[in-house]
Tab-separated table of C-alpha atoms in Angstrom:
chain	number	residue	atom	x	y	z
A	1	MET	CA	59.243	265.675	143.388
A	2	LYS	CA	58.061	268.742	141.285
A	3	SER	CA	58.222	272.176	142.794
A	4	THR	CA	55.334	274.608	143.153
A	5	VAL	CA	56.831	276.541	140.201
A	6	ASP	CA	56.750	273.377	138.191
A	7	PHE	CA	53.119	272.811	139.150
A	8	LEU	CA	52.122	276.384	138.224
A	9	GLU	CA	53.752	275.904	134.768
A	10	GLN	CA	51.753	272.818	134.287
A	11	LEU	CA	48.560	274.707	135.164
A	12	ALA	CA	49.596	277.544	132.676
A	13	ARG	CA	50.203	274.834	129.917
A	14	GLY	CA	46.711	273.454	130.685
A	15	PHE	CA	45.115	276.834	130.221
A	16	ASP	CA	47.089	277.142	126.923
A	17	VAL	CA	45.701	273.872	125.714
A	18	CYS	CA	42.275	275.258	126.584
A	19	ALA	CA	43.221	278.184	124.203
A	20	CYS	CA	43.234	280.660	127.057
A	21	SER	CA	46.289	282.668	127.875
A	22	CYS	CA	46.844	283.074	131.569
A	23	LYS	CA	47.528	286.827	131.208
A	24	ASP	CA	44.242	287.092	129.566
A	25	ILE	CA	42.068	284.813	131.868
A	26	PHE	CA	43.412	286.153	135.181
A	27	SER	CA	43.210	289.753	134.139
A	28	SER	CA	41.024	292.159	136.235
A	29	CYS	CA	38.307	292.469	133.694
A	30	LYS	CA	37.528	288.719	133.901
A	31	LYS	CA	35.197	286.805	136.082
A	32	ILE	CA	36.109	283.026	136.509
A	33	GLY	CA	33.894	280.300	138.137
A	34	PHE	CA	35.302	277.312	139.908
A	35	GLY	CA	33.559	274.108	140.899
A	36	VAL	CA	35.197	273.086	144.158
A	37	SER	CA	34.118	270.118	146.243
A	38	GLY	CA	36.867	270.290	148.910
A	39	GLY	CA	38.688	267.241	147.423
A	40	ALA	CA	42.403	267.277	146.421
A	41	ASP	CA	41.775	268.073	142.762
A	42	SER	CA	39.550	270.984	143.073
A	43	MET	CA	41.506	272.470	146.081
A	44	ALA	CA	44.745	272.262	143.950
A	45	LEU	CA	43.118	273.978	141.063
A	46	LEU	CA	41.733	276.738	143.120
A	47	TYR	CA	44.849	277.395	145.192
A	48	SER	CA	47.180	277.240	142.154
A	49	SER	CA	44.995	279.588	140.360
A	50	ILE	CA	45.044	282.009	143.121
A	51	LEU	CA	48.943	281.754	143.225
A	52	LEU	CA	49.096	282.139	139.305
A	53	ARG	CA	46.814	285.192	139.534
A	54	LYS	CA	48.796	286.772	142.205
A	55	ALA	CA	52.074	286.179	140.364
A	56	LEU	CA	50.663	287.866	137.247
A	57	PHE	CA	48.552	290.753	138.805
A	58	GLY	CA	49.486	291.048	142.509
A	59	GLU	CA	46.389	291.752	144.636
A	60	SER	CA	44.275	292.598	141.668
A	61	GLY	CA	43.364	290.361	138.850
A	62	ALA	CA	40.193	288.389	137.883
A	63	HIS	CA	37.235	287.792	140.356
A	64	PHE	CA	36.815	284.316	141.281
A	65	VAL	CA	33.352	282.743	142.016
A	66	VAL	CA	33.770	279.516	143.918
A	67	VAL	CA	30.736	277.166	143.912
A	68	SER	CA	30.317	274.216	146.145
A	69	VAL	CA	27.493	271.865	145.682
A	70	ASN	CA	26.036	269.805	148.549
A	71	HIS	CA	24.120	266.890	146.900
A	72	ASN	CA	22.867	265.625	150.261
A	73	ILE	CA	23.451	261.954	149.130
A	74	ARG	CA	25.839	261.347	152.015
A	75	PRO	CA	25.365	262.144	155.720
A	76	ARG	CA	24.653	265.884	155.987
A	77	GLU	CA	27.398	266.548	158.528
A	78	GLU	CA	29.864	265.098	155.999
A	79	SER	CA	28.662	266.531	152.732
A	80	LEU	CA	27.950	270.021	154.241
A	81	GLY	CA	31.202	269.884	156.149
A	82	ASP	CA	32.942	269.633	152.837
A	83	SER	CA	31.239	272.849	151.536
A	84	LEU	CA	31.900	274.697	154.764
A	85	PHE	CA	35.578	273.582	154.649
A	86	VAL	CA	35.777	275.326	151.115
A	87	GLN	CA	33.919	278.364	152.447
A	88	ASP	CA	36.443	278.901	155.207
A	89	PHE	CA	39.358	278.400	152.772
A	90	CYS	CA	37.937	281.150	150.412
A	91	LYS	CA	37.823	283.660	153.395
A	92	ASN	CA	41.585	283.869	153.309
A	93	PHE	CA	41.892	285.368	149.881
A	94	PRO	CA	40.812	288.610	148.085
A	95	HIS	CA	38.469	288.624	145.109
A	96	VAL	CA	37.271	285.052	145.883
A	97	GLU	CA	33.391	284.885	146.273
A	98	PHE	CA	32.010	281.645	147.727
A	99	ILE	CA	28.530	280.273	146.967
A	100	LEU	CA	26.930	277.207	148.594
A	101	GLU	CA	24.306	275.321	146.575
A	102	GLU	CA	22.360	272.709	148.357
A	103	LEU	CA	20.051	270.130	146.799
A	104	GLU	CA	17.032	269.033	148.794
A	105	PRO	CA	17.472	265.438	150.322
A	106	GLY	CA	16.195	262.921	147.812
A	107	THR	CA	16.542	265.107	144.776
A	108	VAL	CA	19.403	263.160	143.284
A	109	GLU	CA	17.741	259.894	143.910
A	110	LYS	CA	14.485	261.074	142.240
A	111	VAL	CA	16.341	262.382	139.249
A	112	ALA	CA	18.346	259.074	138.972
A	113	GLN	CA	15.073	257.229	138.875
A	114	GLN	CA	13.620	259.563	136.198
A	115	ARG	CA	16.771	259.426	134.057
A	116	GLY	CA	17.401	255.692	134.637
A	117	ARG	CA	21.202	256.088	134.846
A	118	GLY	CA	22.164	255.816	138.410
A	119	ILE	CA	23.102	258.186	141.394
A	120	GLU	CA	26.374	259.378	139.946
A	121	GLU	CA	25.057	260.422	136.690
A	122	ALA	CA	22.029	262.260	138.299
A	123	ALA	CA	24.414	264.118	140.635
A	124	ARG	CA	26.600	265.157	137.703
A	125	PHE	CA	23.498	266.225	135.755
A	126	LEU	CA	22.172	268.320	138.479
A	127	ARG	CA	25.718	269.836	139.331
A	128	TYR	CA	26.173	270.998	135.734
A	129	LYS	CA	22.741	272.647	135.706
A	130	ILE	CA	23.681	274.634	138.957
A	131	PHE	CA	27.094	275.525	137.186
A	132	GLN	CA	25.305	276.687	134.063
A	133	THR	CA	22.881	278.760	135.954
A	134	LEU	CA	25.654	280.442	137.939
A	135	ILE	CA	27.591	281.197	134.783
A	136	ASP	CA	24.517	283.062	133.352
A	137	GLU	CA	23.604	284.845	136.696
A	138	LYS	CA	27.268	285.944	137.558
A	139	LYS	CA	28.143	286.495	133.914
A	140	CYS	CA	31.305	284.428	134.265
A	141	ASP	CA	33.723	284.441	131.388
A	142	TYR	CA	34.895	280.815	132.074
A	143	PHE	CA	34.181	278.005	134.517
A	144	CYS	CA	36.958	275.911	135.764
A	145	LEU	CA	36.708	272.189	136.598
A	146	ALA	CA	39.337	270.006	138.208
A	147	HIS	CA	39.341	266.745	136.187
A	148	ASN	CA	42.934	265.450	135.918
A	149	GLN	CA	44.868	262.954	133.892
A	150	ASP	CA	43.858	260.047	136.077
A	151	ASP	CA	40.134	260.947	135.525
A	152	GLN	CA	40.886	261.011	131.801
A	153	LEU	CA	42.341	257.473	131.980
A	154	GLU	CA	39.484	256.146	134.013
A	155	THR	CA	36.899	257.635	131.576
A	156	LEU	CA	38.648	256.183	128.628
A	157	LEU	CA	38.896	252.721	130.234
A	158	LEU	CA	35.207	252.834	131.173
A	159	ARG	CA	34.135	253.836	127.612
A	160	PHE	CA	36.284	251.168	126.055
A	161	LEU	CA	34.760	248.419	128.542
A	162	GLN	CA	31.230	249.712	127.591
A	163	GLY	CA	31.874	249.501	123.984
A	164	GLY	CA	31.793	253.309	123.378
A	165	VAL	CA	34.724	253.541	120.987
A	166	ASP	CA	33.763	256.921	119.706
A	167	GLY	CA	34.469	258.335	123.248
A	168	LEU	CA	38.072	257.125	122.780
A	169	ALA	CA	38.546	259.865	120.209
A	170	GLN	CA	38.580	262.519	122.943
A	171	GLY	CA	37.537	261.277	126.441
A	172	ILE	CA	37.007	264.239	128.638
A	173	PRO	CA	37.351	267.495	126.605
A	174	SER	CA	39.581	270.181	127.787
A	175	VAL	CA	37.104	272.789	126.663
A	176	ARG	CA	33.323	272.626	126.236
A	177	ASP	CA	31.373	275.842	125.934
A	178	PHE	CA	32.275	277.888	129.075
A	179	PHE	CA	33.931	274.986	130.896
A	180	LEU	CA	37.701	274.707	131.021
A	181	ARG	CA	39.631	271.758	132.494
A	182	PRO	CA	43.347	272.916	132.814
A	183	LEU	CA	44.376	269.986	134.891
A	184	LEU	CA	43.736	267.327	132.345
A	185	GLN	CA	47.487	266.673	131.690
A	186	VAL	CA	48.321	266.695	135.385
A	187	SER	CA	48.487	263.490	137.404
A	188	ARG	CA	46.694	262.938	140.696
A	189	LYS	CA	50.217	262.063	142.202
A	190	ASP	CA	51.480	265.564	141.130
A	191	ILE	CA	48.380	267.220	142.581
A	192	GLU	CA	48.697	265.591	145.922
A	193	SER	CA	52.462	266.433	145.969
A	194	PHE	CA	51.741	270.122	145.309
A	195	LEU	CA	49.101	270.270	148.145
A	196	SER	CA	51.669	268.572	150.471
A	197	GLN	CA	54.319	271.036	149.639
A	198	GLU	CA	52.013	273.965	150.091
A	199	GLU	CA	50.583	272.436	153.295
A	200	ILE	CA	47.055	272.774	151.817
A	201	ASP	CA	44.436	270.513	153.426
A	202	PHE	CA	41.657	268.842	151.515
A	203	ARG	CA	38.697	266.602	152.205
A	204	CYS	CA	38.340	262.940	151.424
A	205	ASP	CA	34.982	261.508	150.171
A	206	LYS	CA	34.627	258.110	151.908
A	207	THR	CA	32.550	256.859	149.029
A	208	ASN	CA	35.525	257.043	146.686
A	209	ARG	CA	36.795	253.943	148.423
A	210	GLU	CA	33.623	251.991	148.057
A	211	ASN	CA	33.359	249.720	145.028
A	212	GLU	CA	29.619	249.979	144.515
A	213	TYR	CA	30.075	252.445	141.638
A	214	LEU	CA	31.665	251.305	138.321
A	215	ARG	CA	34.117	254.180	138.289
A	216	ASN	CA	35.393	253.377	141.772
A	217	ARG	CA	35.888	249.688	140.809
A	218	CYS	CA	37.888	250.967	137.750
A	219	ARG	CA	39.958	253.193	139.984
A	220	ASN	CA	40.389	250.931	142.988
A	221	LEU	CA	40.627	247.553	141.393
A	222	LEU	CA	41.417	247.710	137.568
A	223	ILE	CA	43.978	250.513	137.394
A	224	PRO	CA	46.147	249.226	140.243
A	225	LEU	CA	46.261	245.913	138.431
A	226	LEU	CA	47.314	247.606	135.174
A	227	ASP	CA	49.917	249.519	136.948
A	228	ARG	CA	51.343	246.462	138.532
A	229	GLU	CA	51.199	243.998	135.576
A	230	PHE	CA	51.379	246.371	132.554
A	231	PRO	CA	53.819	249.277	133.199
A	232	GLY	CA	53.320	252.076	130.694
A	233	TRP	CA	49.687	251.226	129.801
A	234	ASP	CA	48.564	254.712	130.586
A	235	ARG	CA	50.941	256.368	128.042
A	236	GLY	CA	49.744	253.835	125.431
A	237	VAL	CA	46.054	254.594	126.134
A	238	LEU	CA	46.596	258.390	125.992
A	239	SER	CA	48.763	258.244	122.738
A	240	GLY	CA	46.121	255.839	121.157
A	241	THR	CA	43.416	258.408	121.972
A	242	ILE	CA	45.286	260.988	119.966
A	243	LYS	CA	45.378	258.702	116.900
A	244	LYS	CA	41.667	257.701	117.348
A	245	ARG	CA	40.746	261.335	117.382
A	246	TRP	CA	42.472	262.058	114.077
A	247	ASP	CA	40.725	259.030	112.599
A	248	ASN	CA	37.418	260.332	113.900
A	249	GLU	CA	37.795	263.882	112.698
A	250	PHE	CA	38.458	262.372	109.159
A	251	ILE	CA	35.419	260.194	109.239
A	252	TYR	CA	33.111	262.990	110.357
A	253	SER	CA	34.614	265.265	107.645
A	254	VAL	CA	33.260	263.024	104.872
A	255	LEU	CA	29.767	262.615	106.443
A	256	PRO	CA	26.819	263.955	104.354
A	257	LYS	CA	26.022	266.889	106.601
A	258	ASP	CA	22.530	267.462	105.075
A	259	PHE	CA	21.338	263.810	105.456
A	260	TRP	CA	18.684	264.345	108.066
A	261	LYS	CA	15.626	266.608	107.373
A	262	LYS	CA	13.129	267.587	110.005
A	263	ASN	CA	9.581	266.109	109.397
A	264	THR	CA	6.114	267.035	110.477
A	265	GLU	CA	6.181	264.532	113.263
A	266	GLY	CA	8.780	266.342	115.190
A	267	GLY	CA	11.491	263.941	114.223
A	268	VAL	CA	13.971	263.614	111.344
A	269	SER	CA	14.085	261.561	108.213
A	270	GLY	CA	16.582	260.764	105.610
A	271	SER	CA	16.720	258.774	102.303
A	272	LEU	CA	17.006	255.016	102.845
A	273	THR	CA	18.933	254.531	99.530
A	274	ASP	CA	21.517	257.128	100.615
A	275	PHE	CA	21.774	255.516	104.108
A	276	PHE	CA	22.496	252.082	102.748
A	277	SER	CA	24.961	253.359	100.111
A	278	LEU	CA	27.286	254.418	103.041
A	279	HIS	CA	29.902	252.199	104.620
A	280	PRO	CA	28.729	250.882	108.055
A	281	ALA	CA	31.253	253.133	109.835
A	282	LEU	CA	29.474	256.040	108.303
A	283	ARG	CA	25.947	254.642	108.879
A	284	ARG	CA	26.603	254.506	112.583
A	285	ARG	CA	27.811	258.020	112.783
A	286	ILE	CA	24.850	259.207	110.702
A	287	LEU	CA	22.551	257.664	113.325
A	288	PHE	CA	24.275	259.479	116.106
A	289	MET	CA	24.025	262.783	114.101
A	290	GLY	CA	20.240	262.094	114.194
A	291	PHE	CA	20.371	261.564	117.846
A	292	ASN	CA	21.957	264.744	118.599
A	293	LEU	CA	19.559	266.706	116.288
A	294	LEU	CA	16.752	265.309	118.540
A	295	GLY	CA	18.601	266.234	121.752
A	296	ILE	CA	18.852	262.497	122.745
A	297	ASP	CA	21.862	261.922	124.979
A	298	ASP	CA	21.201	258.353	126.071
A	299	ARG	CA	23.691	255.813	125.256
A	300	VAL	CA	21.971	253.458	122.728
A	301	PRO	CA	23.289	249.921	123.011
A	302	PHE	CA	25.150	248.705	119.928
A	303	HIS	CA	23.020	245.575	119.683
A	304	ILE	CA	19.985	247.728	119.038
A	305	LEU	CA	21.547	249.517	116.169
A	306	GLU	CA	23.730	246.697	114.759
A	307	PRO	CA	21.139	245.216	112.361
A	308	LEU	CA	20.298	248.621	110.967
A	309	ILE	CA	24.138	249.311	110.438
A	310	SER	CA	25.103	245.888	109.082
A	311	TRP	CA	22.135	244.300	107.243
A	312	GLU	CA	20.740	244.941	103.800
A	313	THR	CA	17.939	247.372	103.098
A	314	GLY	CA	15.477	244.649	101.690
A	315	ILE	CA	15.637	242.638	104.885
A	316	LEU	CA	14.911	245.643	107.106
A	317	LYS	CA	11.961	247.374	105.328
A	318	GLY	CA	8.917	247.796	107.740
A	319	ARG	CA	11.158	247.182	110.863
A	320	VAL	CA	10.966	249.410	113.895
A	321	PHE	CA	13.906	249.683	116.260
A	322	SER	CA	13.132	250.957	119.716
A	323	PHE	CA	15.175	251.837	122.778
A	324	LYS	CA	13.592	253.761	125.742
A	325	ASP	CA	12.022	256.755	124.039
A	326	ILE	CA	13.738	256.422	120.711
A	327	GLU	CA	12.073	254.870	117.613
A	328	LEU	CA	13.793	254.159	114.226
A	329	ILE	CA	11.377	253.272	111.411
A	330	VAL	CA	12.492	251.729	108.172
A	331	HIS	CA	9.952	252.766	105.462
A	332	ASN	CA	10.120	251.988	101.829
A	333	GLU	CA	11.857	255.166	100.768
A	334	SER	CA	13.125	256.730	104.084
A	335	LEU	CA	14.583	256.174	107.408
A	336	ILE	CA	12.681	257.950	110.277
A	337	MET	CA	13.956	258.836	113.689
A	338	ARG	CA	11.746	260.229	116.471
A	339	LYS	CA	11.013	260.266	120.040
A	340	SER	CA	8.233	257.896	121.027
A	341	ILE	CA	5.433	258.852	123.276
A	342	HIS	CA	4.294	255.344	123.978
A	343	ARG	CA	6.732	254.271	126.624
A	344	ILE	CA	5.568	254.208	130.159
A	345	HIS	CA	8.856	254.017	131.858
A	346	GLU	CA	10.734	256.925	130.361
A	347	GLU	CA	9.725	259.380	133.077
A	348	GLY	CA	9.916	256.787	135.784
A	349	PHE	CA	7.375	255.978	138.489
A	350	SER	CA	7.626	255.312	142.236
A	351	LEU	CA	5.100	254.655	144.937
A	352	LEU	CA	5.581	253.915	148.614
A	353	VAL	CA	3.332	251.096	149.867
A	354	GLU	CA	2.775	250.945	153.695
A	355	SER	CA	-0.332	248.980	154.048
A	356	ALA	CA	-2.770	246.695	152.192
A	357	GLY	CA	-4.864	248.229	149.432
A	358	THR	CA	-5.347	248.843	145.712
A	359	TYR	CA	-2.691	251.090	144.073
A	360	ASP	CA	-2.684	252.769	140.609
A	361	ILE	CA	0.608	252.234	138.827
A	362	CYS	CA	0.908	253.536	135.259
A	363	ASN	CA	-2.806	253.175	134.711
A	364	LYS	CA	-2.838	249.641	136.056
A	365	LYS	CA	-4.508	248.603	139.262
A	366	ILE	CA	-2.658	246.149	141.516
A	367	THR	CA	-3.845	244.979	144.843
A	368	PHE	CA	-1.708	244.068	147.897
A	369	LEU	CA	-3.336	241.783	150.530
A	370	SER	CA	-2.299	241.579	154.220
A	371	VAL	CA	-1.216	238.092	155.437
A	372	ALA	CA	-0.368	236.778	158.796
A	373	ASP	CA	3.297	236.431	159.656
A	374	THR	CA	3.527	233.062	161.450
A	375	THR	CA	7.344	233.195	161.526
A	376	SER	CA	7.997	236.234	163.576
A	377	SER	CA	6.645	237.814	166.631
A	378	SER	CA	7.534	241.295	165.387
A	379	ASP	CA	5.017	243.885	164.244
A	380	GLU	CA	6.180	243.703	160.602
A	381	ILE	CA	3.432	244.050	158.092
A	382	ILE	CA	3.517	241.292	155.494
A	383	LEU	CA	1.816	241.930	152.087
A	384	THR	CA	1.264	239.538	149.275
A	385	PHE	CA	0.881	240.102	145.503
A	386	GLN	CA	0.960	237.370	142.797
A	387	GLU	CA	1.865	234.823	145.442
A	388	LYS	CA	5.001	236.830	146.497
A	389	TYR	CA	5.335	238.138	149.938
A	390	PHE	CA	6.923	241.590	150.829
A	391	HIS	CA	7.749	243.351	154.017
A	392	ALA	CA	6.119	246.801	154.211
A	393	PRO	CA	6.934	249.486	153.805
A	394	PHE	CA	8.364	249.032	150.361
A	395	ILE	CA	8.722	250.949	147.122
A	396	ILE	CA	7.281	249.828	143.812
A	397	ARG	CA	9.003	251.516	140.902
A	398	ASN	CA	10.341	251.180	137.402
A	399	PRO	CA	13.596	249.052	136.871
A	400	LEU	CA	16.792	250.993	137.032
A	401	PRO	CA	20.350	250.172	135.908
A	402	GLY	CA	22.113	248.346	138.839
A	403	ASP	CA	18.988	246.484	140.127
A	404	LYS	CA	19.688	242.972	141.019
A	405	VAL	CA	17.593	239.955	142.044
A	406	ILE	CA	18.270	236.712	143.632
A	407	PHE	CA	17.279	233.869	141.255
A	408	SER	CA	18.239	230.257	142.010
A	409	GLU	CA	20.517	231.331	144.634
A	410	LYS	CA	22.448	233.545	142.220
A	411	LYS	CA	22.710	237.362	141.979
A	412	ILE	CA	21.328	238.395	138.519
A	413	SER	CA	20.788	241.909	137.192
A	414	VAL	CA	17.149	242.766	136.401
A	415	GLN	CA	18.257	243.865	132.866
A	416	ASP	CA	19.488	240.358	132.175
A	417	MET	CA	16.209	238.859	133.529
A	418	MET	CA	14.177	241.167	131.346
A	419	LYS	CA	15.852	239.697	128.259
A	420	SER	CA	14.215	236.368	128.697
A	421	GLU	CA	10.680	234.949	129.102
A	422	PRO	CA	8.471	236.035	130.738
A	423	TYR	CA	9.961	239.551	130.890
A	424	LYS	CA	10.120	240.571	127.286
A	425	ASP	CA	7.392	243.230	127.586
A	426	ARG	CA	9.253	245.718	129.611
A	427	ASN	CA	6.300	248.060	129.782
A	428	CYS	CA	4.548	245.550	132.102
A	429	ILE	CA	7.510	245.287	134.534
A	430	ALA	CA	7.977	246.823	137.935
A	431	VAL	CA	10.152	246.103	140.821
A	432	ILE	CA	9.599	246.132	144.405
A	433	GLU	CA	12.383	247.421	146.729
A	434	GLU	CA	12.038	246.613	150.378
A	435	ILE	CA	13.621	249.182	152.643
A	436	GLY	CA	17.127	247.964	153.737
A	437	ASN	CA	17.276	245.105	151.213
A	438	PRO	CA	19.927	245.473	148.462
A	439	PHE	CA	18.086	243.154	146.098
A	440	VAL	CA	14.641	243.807	144.502
A	441	SER	CA	11.894	241.577	143.292
A	442	ILE	CA	10.438	241.676	139.762
A	443	ILE	CA	6.602	241.837	139.355
A	444	VAL	CA	4.413	241.768	136.286
A	445	LEU	CA	1.868	244.486	136.066
A	446	SER	CA	-1.522	242.916	134.862
């Protein structure tokens, strides 16, 4: 079992990896932000930083700004309780300022719907917006986050399973702009051991044990299997990541940096001849350079880009490749990339239906009729549309990742259903989500 001194040395090395000397970062002229949820990782980061600051500068040293975000996606007494726990902890130490940021209930769900990427991603997106605002308002020199080695391994596994091989080049970065992650080389086991030795309490998020989210399934199901059946897999993954990063750095060093030129349509364009003169490995990265220039951070599925990367130019001329709000157009002389203005689902839509009537969804009129419920004596309102029956109130909205339907007594994702007839035109698809039903129904907007 490592001692507290050992843990503080690990933290100091973590700051060194972030290119920040502890004697500099914890000096009295600095202001350091911390994102603290109340969980083991963030509590260990905050408390060990307090100890390290005291060891270097006594009762003076850097001013800490601790931010706790209540996303209001769990029961309020639980999520607010986490933030108040952090607040009470901070009162015990000098030069530690606590700030509570609360999101209005429903905010995360609304953003998840707009971005089409799920609750976890929306919460992270909003959380980082709050962090960035506080960095600006409080004039923080740095902002520390508590991602650890286990988080890194989970991220690398998820990116591999999702086909994101470029993500293996780095995983979670130790430094990004003002954000530092000094615990990235520290295991969760060492973190919990440190807290136990120091008798520091922490909060447990019950949702971490639920396997609804992909990351939780990786953490709770896949990693224990790898630990049991493939000892040492984690060291292999981490060393492989270093090698992949070296390869990636070389490949990006030989890319033509001036390939993309801004055009009058607000997009970018490049020479088709130059594009197809490149090796497919470089073509793929050229496309992602274009996405970055347009501020596109959606993960574009490889099967969308694969023909453009692999096929010959003559076969592709005149083709348009589309994904969400992205369009790639293959002209005779040039390859054009732009954001499309013709997709109706990119901002998302949602409407609560409580009674029969005609509703306007994405400039389309749909009518729900009330029908008698002969199977129940309850006061439920039964509505019908396209010979399908729904229990009101329900939500009609755009499809989202994770939506599932029951089809032929099987659970099938809506995304898989939309790949086949009659669901090829995604702009005409909506789903109905009945309150309390984990499965949705697909409807076609006429």
